[in-house]
Tab-separated table of C-alpha atoms in Angstrom:
chain	number	residue	atom	x	y	z
A	1266	UNK	CA	96.789	78.140	78.071
A	1267	UNK	CA	96.452	75.577	75.260
A	1268	UNK	CA	98.224	72.854	77.258
A	1269	UNK	CA	96.316	71.775	80.384
A	1270	UNK	CA	98.079	73.015	83.476
A	1271	UNK	CA	98.890	71.168	86.655
A	1272	UNK	CA	97.490	73.429	89.391
A	1273	UNK	CA	97.712	73.013	93.156
A	1274	UNK	CA	94.934	74.876	94.972
A	1275	UNK	CA	95.316	75.380	98.715
A	1276	UNK	CA	92.218	76.400	100.644
A	1277	UNK	CA	89.859	75.055	98.008
A	1278	UNK	CA	86.887	74.498	100.326
A	1279	UNK	CA	85.740	78.136	100.472
A	1280	UNK	CA	83.389	80.035	98.194
A	1281	UNK	CA	86.178	81.263	95.881
A	1282	UNK	CA	88.160	78.032	95.973
A	1283	UNK	CA	85.211	75.840	95.000
A	1284	UNK	CA	84.397	78.129	92.082
A	1285	UNK	CA	87.983	78.098	90.802
A	1286	UNK	CA	88.509	74.356	91.183
A	1287	UNK	CA	85.275	73.627	89.293
A	1288	UNK	CA	86.241	76.033	86.511
A	1289	UNK	CA	89.779	74.685	86.141
A	1290	UNK	CA	88.625	71.069	86.111
A	1291	UNK	CA	85.935	71.862	83.559
A	1292	UNK	CA	88.718	73.087	81.252
A	1293	UNK	CA	90.669	69.877	81.727
A	1294	UNK	CA	93.386	71.145	84.062
A	1295	UNK	CA	94.917	68.701	86.514
A	1296	UNK	CA	93.867	70.140	89.881
A	1297	UNK	CA	95.010	68.856	93.249
A	1298	UNK	CA	94.130	70.406	96.594
A	1299	UNK	CA	95.589	71.096	100.020
A	1300	UNK	CA	93.301	71.636	102.993
A	1301	UNK	CA	92.335	70.656	106.505
A	1302	UNK	CA	90.110	67.786	105.333
A	1303	UNK	CA	88.855	66.180	102.099
A	1304	UNK	CA	91.961	67.206	100.134
A	1305	UNK	CA	94.818	65.489	98.322
A	1306	UNK	CA	97.206	66.708	101.041
A	1307	UNK	CA	96.509	68.069	104.496
A	1308	UNK	CA	98.219	70.922	106.307
A	1309	UNK	CA	101.080	69.712	108.463
A	1310	UNK	CA	101.929	66.809	106.130
A	1311	UNK	CA	105.106	68.284	104.649
A	1312	UNK	CA	105.891	65.242	102.500
A	1313	UNK	CA	102.448	65.175	100.861
A	1314	UNK	CA	102.487	68.940	100.218
A	1315	UNK	CA	105.978	68.705	98.734
A	1316	UNK	CA	104.867	65.878	96.432
A	1317	UNK	CA	102.014	67.975	95.031
A	1318	UNK	CA	104.050	71.160	94.644
A	1319	UNK	CA	107.118	69.614	92.980
A	1320	UNK	CA	106.468	69.651	89.239
A	1321	UNK	CA	103.282	71.695	89.396
A	1322	UNK	CA	102.875	74.584	86.952
A	1323	UNK	CA	100.914	76.783	89.353
A	1324	UNK	CA	100.353	76.997	93.095
A	1325	UNK	CA	97.314	79.014	94.154
A	1326	UNK	CA	96.895	79.616	97.875
A	1327	UNK	CA	93.532	80.795	99.202
A	1328	UNK	CA	93.878	79.323	102.697
A	1329	UNK	CA	92.960	81.256	105.817
A	1330	UNK	CA	90.253	81.423	108.460
A	1331	UNK	CA	87.276	83.530	107.430
A	1332	UNK	CA	87.284	87.194	108.459
A	1333	UNK	CA	83.490	87.044	108.593
A	1334	UNK	CA	83.549	86.682	112.381
A	1335	UNK	CA	83.782	88.657	115.611
A	1336	UNK	CA	87.363	89.677	116.268
A	1337	UNK	CA	87.870	88.346	119.762
A	1338	UNK	CA	91.414	87.510	120.820
A	1339	UNK	CA	91.156	83.822	119.933
A	1340	UNK	CA	89.620	84.458	116.527
A	1341	UNK	CA	92.158	87.152	115.693
A	1342	UNK	CA	94.943	84.683	116.465
A	1343	UNK	CA	93.300	82.077	114.206
A	1344	UNK	CA	92.878	84.575	111.357
A	1345	UNK	CA	96.536	85.590	111.528
A	1346	UNK	CA	98.192	82.238	112.118
A	1347	UNK	CA	96.072	80.349	109.580
A	1348	UNK	CA	97.429	82.678	106.886
A	1349	UNK	CA	101.037	82.739	108.030
A	1350	UNK	CA	101.353	79.006	108.742
A	1351	UNK	CA	99.868	77.827	105.444
A	1352	UNK	CA	101.906	80.328	103.425
A	1353	UNK	CA	105.104	79.262	105.190
A	1354	UNK	CA	104.384	75.576	104.568
A	1355	UNK	CA	104.009	76.253	100.850
A	1356	UNK	CA	107.142	78.413	100.850
A	1357	UNK	CA	109.139	75.550	102.377
A	1358	UNK	CA	107.788	73.054	99.835
A	1359	UNK	CA	108.575	75.305	96.869
A	1360	UNK	CA	112.032	76.099	98.230
A	1361	UNK	CA	112.890	72.381	98.365
A	1362	UNK	CA	111.260	71.385	95.060
A	1363	UNK	CA	113.476	69.941	92.322
A	1364	UNK	CA	111.056	71.390	89.756
A	1365	UNK	CA	109.389	74.379	91.440
A	1366	UNK	CA	106.171	75.874	90.056
A	1367	UNK	CA	106.742	78.738	87.646
A	1368	UNK	CA	104.157	80.895	89.421
A	1369	UNK	CA	102.767	81.057	92.956
A	1370	UNK	CA	99.660	83.174	93.457
A	1371	UNK	CA	98.813	83.875	97.086
A	1372	UNK	CA	95.625	85.453	98.364
A	1373	UNK	CA	95.920	88.843	100.033
A	1374	UNK	CA	93.380	91.606	100.556
A	1375	UNK	CA	92.602	95.062	99.219
A	1376	UNK	CA	91.766	96.088	102.769
A	1377	UNK	CA	95.521	96.501	103.259
A	1378	UNK	CA	95.008	100.068	102.009
A	1379	UNK	CA	93.884	102.894	104.258
A	1380	UNK	CA	90.345	104.127	104.910
A	1381	UNK	CA	90.221	106.446	101.852
A	1382	UNK	CA	87.871	109.250	100.843
A	1383	UNK	CA	90.242	111.579	99.006
A	1384	UNK	CA	91.546	109.419	96.149
A	1385	UNK	CA	91.676	105.769	95.032
A	1386	UNK	CA	94.456	103.443	96.111
A	1387	UNK	CA	96.576	101.696	93.484
A	1388	UNK	CA	99.635	99.478	93.629
A	1389	UNK	CA	101.916	102.400	92.723
A	1390	UNK	CA	100.375	105.210	94.800
A	1391	UNK	CA	98.334	103.460	97.498
A	1392	UNK	CA	98.978	104.026	101.177
A	1393	UNK	CA	98.729	101.155	103.622
A	1394	UNK	CA	96.329	101.578	106.521
A	1395	UNK	CA	96.369	100.593	110.165
A	1396	UNK	CA	94.446	98.315	112.506
A	1397	UNK	CA	94.047	94.580	112.894
A	1398	UNK	CA	93.011	93.739	109.318
A	1399	UNK	CA	95.888	95.729	107.855
A	1400	UNK	CA	98.365	94.187	110.314
A	1401	UNK	CA	97.250	90.721	109.173
A	1402	UNK	CA	97.606	91.668	105.508
A	1403	UNK	CA	101.092	93.109	106.032
A	1404	UNK	CA	102.278	90.010	107.885
A	1405	UNK	CA	100.669	87.709	105.296
A	1406	UNK	CA	102.402	89.399	102.378
A	1407	UNK	CA	105.624	89.544	104.393
A	1408	UNK	CA	105.582	85.762	104.832
A	1409	UNK	CA	104.750	85.300	101.144
A	1410	UNK	CA	107.544	87.458	99.744
A	1411	UNK	CA	110.288	86.568	102.217
A	1412	UNK	CA	113.350	84.669	101.037
A	1413	UNK	CA	114.548	83.854	97.548
A	1414	UNK	CA	112.612	81.541	95.215
A	1415	UNK	CA	114.481	82.065	91.941
A	1416	UNK	CA	112.439	79.599	89.901
A	1417	UNK	CA	109.023	80.882	90.938
A	1418	UNK	CA	107.264	84.141	90.139
A	1419	UNK	CA	105.147	85.359	93.063
A	1420	UNK	CA	101.924	87.380	92.857
A	1421	UNK	CA	99.947	88.623	95.878
A	1422	UNK	CA	96.256	88.838	94.964
A	1423	UNK	CA	94.961	91.941	96.756
A	1424	UNK	CA	91.320	90.998	96.302
A	1425	UNK	CA	88.443	93.298	97.098
A	1426	UNK	CA	85.162	91.936	98.475
A	1427	UNK	CA	84.338	89.078	96.110
A	1428	UNK	CA	80.733	88.864	94.941
A	1429	UNK	CA	78.978	85.757	93.726
A	1430	UNK	CA	76.400	83.176	94.730
A	1431	UNK	CA	76.820	82.577	98.458
A	1432	UNK	CA	79.161	85.542	98.908
A	1433	UNK	CA	79.233	88.557	101.227
A	1434	UNK	CA	76.372	89.991	99.180
A	1435	UNK	CA	73.923	87.544	100.770
A	1436	UNK	CA	73.365	89.465	104.066
A	1437	UNK	CA	73.044	92.754	102.161
A	1438	UNK	CA	70.384	91.228	99.924
A	1439	UNK	CA	68.575	89.993	103.041
A	1440	UNK	CA	68.706	93.488	104.578
A	1441	UNK	CA	67.308	95.023	101.399
A	1442	UNK	CA	64.462	92.511	101.194
A	1443	UNK	CA	63.600	93.250	104.840
A	1444	UNK	CA	63.355	96.984	104.125
A	1445	UNK	CA	66.710	97.932	105.714
A	1446	UNK	CA	68.514	98.439	102.435
A	1447	UNK	CA	69.508	102.048	102.984
A	1448	UNK	CA	73.077	103.257	103.478
A	1449	UNK	CA	75.094	102.257	106.527
A	1450	UNK	CA	76.079	105.390	108.439
A	1451	UNK	CA	79.361	105.518	110.269
A	1452	UNK	CA	79.840	107.707	113.324
A	1453	UNK	CA	82.406	108.789	115.853
A	1454	UNK	CA	84.320	106.567	118.228
A	1455	UNK	CA	85.311	108.185	121.476
A	1456	UNK	CA	88.611	107.315	123.143
A	1457	UNK	CA	91.808	106.462	121.305
A	1458	UNK	CA	91.663	108.259	117.919
A	1459	UNK	CA	91.074	105.993	114.979
A	1460	UNK	CA	91.106	102.691	116.837
A	1461	UNK	CA	88.679	100.497	118.736
A	1462	UNK	CA	89.580	98.190	121.571
A	1463	UNK	CA	89.223	95.242	119.167
A	1464	UNK	CA	91.855	96.752	116.904
A	1465	UNK	CA	89.406	97.497	114.072
A	1466	UNK	CA	90.247	100.811	112.497
A	1467	UNK	CA	87.775	103.514	111.497
A	1468	UNK	CA	88.516	107.115	110.657
A	1469	UNK	CA	86.927	109.333	113.306
A	1470	UNK	CA	84.316	111.010	111.145
A	1471	UNK	CA	80.772	110.295	110.065
A	1472	UNK	CA	80.608	108.855	106.546
A	1473	UNK	CA	76.841	109.225	105.875
A	1474	UNK	CA	77.026	106.406	103.350
A	1475	UNK	CA	79.934	107.964	101.459
A	1476	UNK	CA	82.346	105.141	102.286
A	1477	UNK	CA	83.592	103.518	99.090
A	1478	UNK	CA	82.868	99.888	98.253
A	1479	UNK	CA	85.495	98.136	96.135
A	1480	UNK	CA	84.357	94.789	94.853
A	1481	UNK	CA	85.015	92.135	92.193
A	1482	UNK	CA	82.812	89.450	90.678
A	1483	UNK	CA	84.045	85.906	91.293
A	1484	UNK	CA	84.108	85.329	87.535
A	1485	UNK	CA	86.675	88.134	87.207
A	1486	UNK	CA	88.711	86.650	90.047
A	1487	UNK	CA	88.959	83.451	88.032
A	1488	UNK	CA	89.671	85.235	84.728
A	1489	UNK	CA	92.272	87.549	86.268
A	1490	UNK	CA	94.083	84.554	87.811
A	1491	UNK	CA	94.255	82.924	84.387
A	1492	UNK	CA	95.535	86.244	82.994
A	1493	UNK	CA	98.210	86.502	85.688
A	1494	UNK	CA	99.359	82.929	85.061
A	1495	UNK	CA	99.956	83.815	81.407
A	1496	UNK	CA	101.634	87.202	81.949
A	1497	UNK	CA	105.148	86.532	83.189
A	1498	UNK	CA	105.917	90.240	83.520
A	1499	UNK	CA	103.473	90.634	86.413
A	1500	UNK	CA	104.713	89.878	89.903
A	1501	UNK	CA	104.408	91.408	93.360
A	1502	UNK	CA	101.094	92.852	94.625
A	1503	UNK	CA	98.221	93.052	92.129
A	1504	UNK	CA	94.844	94.616	92.953
A	1505	UNK	CA	92.040	92.250	91.907
A	1506	UNK	CA	89.152	94.707	91.996
A	1507	UNK	CA	86.552	96.066	89.610
A	1508	UNK	CA	87.582	99.331	87.891
A	1509	UNK	CA	84.254	100.855	88.978
A	1510	UNK	CA	83.901	101.013	92.778
A	1511	UNK	CA	80.822	102.725	94.172
A	1512	UNK	CA	79.932	104.440	97.416
A	1513	UNK	CA	77.774	102.751	100.030
A	1514	UNK	CA	74.638	104.675	99.064
A	1515	UNK	CA	74.966	103.514	95.470
A	1516	UNK	CA	75.697	99.941	96.529
A	1517	UNK	CA	72.530	99.709	98.578
A	1518	UNK	CA	70.415	101.449	95.927
A	1519	UNK	CA	71.597	98.908	93.328
A	1520	UNK	CA	70.757	96.016	95.649
A	1521	UNK	CA	67.291	97.440	96.436
A	1522	UNK	CA	66.584	97.822	92.740
A	1523	UNK	CA	67.757	94.262	92.041
A	1524	UNK	CA	65.389	92.800	94.657
A	1525	UNK	CA	62.586	95.201	93.695
A	1526	UNK	CA	62.336	96.809	97.119
A	1527	UNK	CA	61.430	100.524	96.902
A	1528	UNK	CA	62.004	101.256	100.607
A	1529	UNK	CA	65.440	101.281	102.172
A	1530	UNK	CA	65.821	102.463	105.748
A	1531	UNK	CA	69.356	103.559	106.697
A	1532	UNK	CA	71.329	101.815	109.419
A	1533	UNK	CA	73.203	103.937	111.949
A	1534	UNK	CA	76.406	102.726	113.545
A	1535	UNK	CA	74.746	101.413	116.699
A	1536	UNK	CA	72.287	99.434	114.559
A	1537	UNK	CA	75.063	98.080	112.353
A	1538	UNK	CA	77.059	97.084	115.433
A	1539	UNK	CA	74.091	95.252	116.937
A	1540	UNK	CA	73.381	93.483	113.673
A	1541	UNK	CA	77.026	92.541	113.164
A	1542	UNK	CA	77.190	91.150	116.677
A	1543	UNK	CA	74.012	89.134	116.120
A	1544	UNK	CA	75.384	87.439	113.003
A	1545	UNK	CA	78.893	87.135	114.491
A	1546	UNK	CA	80.764	89.462	112.150
A	1547	UNK	CA	82.409	92.921	112.259
A	1548	UNK	CA	80.928	96.253	111.156
A	1549	UNK	CA	84.274	97.084	109.523
A	1550	UNK	CA	83.167	95.033	106.523
A	1551	UNK	CA	80.532	97.712	105.806
A	1552	UNK	CA	81.945	100.872	107.333
A	1553	UNK	CA	85.539	101.005	106.145
A	1554	UNK	CA	85.974	103.083	102.983
A	1555	UNK	CA	87.735	100.782	100.514
A	1556	UNK	CA	88.582	102.784	97.391
A	1557	UNK	CA	90.894	100.630	95.304
A	1558	UNK	CA	91.579	100.445	91.551
A	1559	UNK	CA	93.161	97.637	89.431
A	1560	UNK	CA	95.987	99.714	87.975
A	1561	UNK	CA	98.370	96.887	87.079
A	1562	UNK	CA	95.742	94.573	85.600
A	1563	UNK	CA	94.235	97.241	83.357
A	1564	UNK	CA	97.632	98.552	82.243
A	1565	UNK	CA	98.601	94.992	81.278
A	1566	UNK	CA	95.468	94.723	79.115
A	1567	UNK	CA	93.045	92.770	81.280
A	1568	UNK	CA	89.389	93.470	80.368
A	1569	UNK	CA	86.803	92.866	83.081
A	1570	UNK	CA	83.787	90.735	82.232
A	1571	UNK	CA	81.757	92.311	85.065
A	1572	UNK	CA	83.070	95.884	85.497
A	1573	UNK	CA	79.774	97.438	86.632
A	1574	UNK	CA	77.987	96.674	89.874
A	1575	UNK	CA	74.441	96.913	88.455
A	1576	UNK	CA	74.998	94.033	86.049
A	1577	UNK	CA	77.027	92.037	88.586
A	1578	UNK	CA	74.338	92.243	91.268
A	1579	UNK	CA	71.575	91.333	88.813
A	1580	UNK	CA	73.648	88.314	87.732
A	1581	UNK	CA	74.051	87.193	91.337
A	1582	UNK	CA	70.491	87.891	92.478
A	1583	UNK	CA	69.233	85.883	89.514
A	1584	UNK	CA	71.021	82.803	90.937
A	1585	UNK	CA	70.510	83.509	94.659
């Protein structure tokens, strides 16, 4: 990328978006933003969005309400519609552009894959799961890939849990420092097999901390996006995840070691549920087994800067 690119970033106000915008601008790229407020164009202003998109080299969409919340009916509607509406607005702008961007990268999620213990999920062999989060991911990618955009390559970024300063690692670090940095134990739900009333899916078996944790450092999110911009042969879904996932026991042991806490009491499902309710989030973020590998990135030659969780956590804790 010797020539500075013109990049449109939608949803730039979040943890990942801020990191990417700062990095791109540091390298001299012309970055414009789309958002609800404090952006070059706001959602719903079709003319302003079209003006930014027409002639851009890259469109990167990260927009969507945070999933770090309780999944009540109203919030579930916000999570779904915020993703579909913003993606459709960008689709319309690109479709009408006289000079459409050569690549459109749209956020997706690695949680689209099933709750897996038996083998890792890749783009070629992975099996999609079920439940609210998966339904959102399916609809999101459906809106992204619908229709024909002949001048624009499209890549769905199936990102794992992104780690960095201010990321989802923060509450886990706090648990470890408080002495509750043991594994999070899943348990059985009684009633409809595999599904809660809220629509959050869990396999009906105790995990005992064996659930897999797929993750990626925010630096590798940024580097993989640059890689995908350059590699015209890559389109469709791409898993943006570290090649070295760990199980929940290992995750918590690494965090305890990073914060120098020798004791780590385990959390049982009822404790995790109470804690999740108290901080207004869902236990699915800890209890679903996400076992995902970056098959397409590694086969294309991408080399991760932070492939191992030990080093990644130490890097983050050092700046926390």
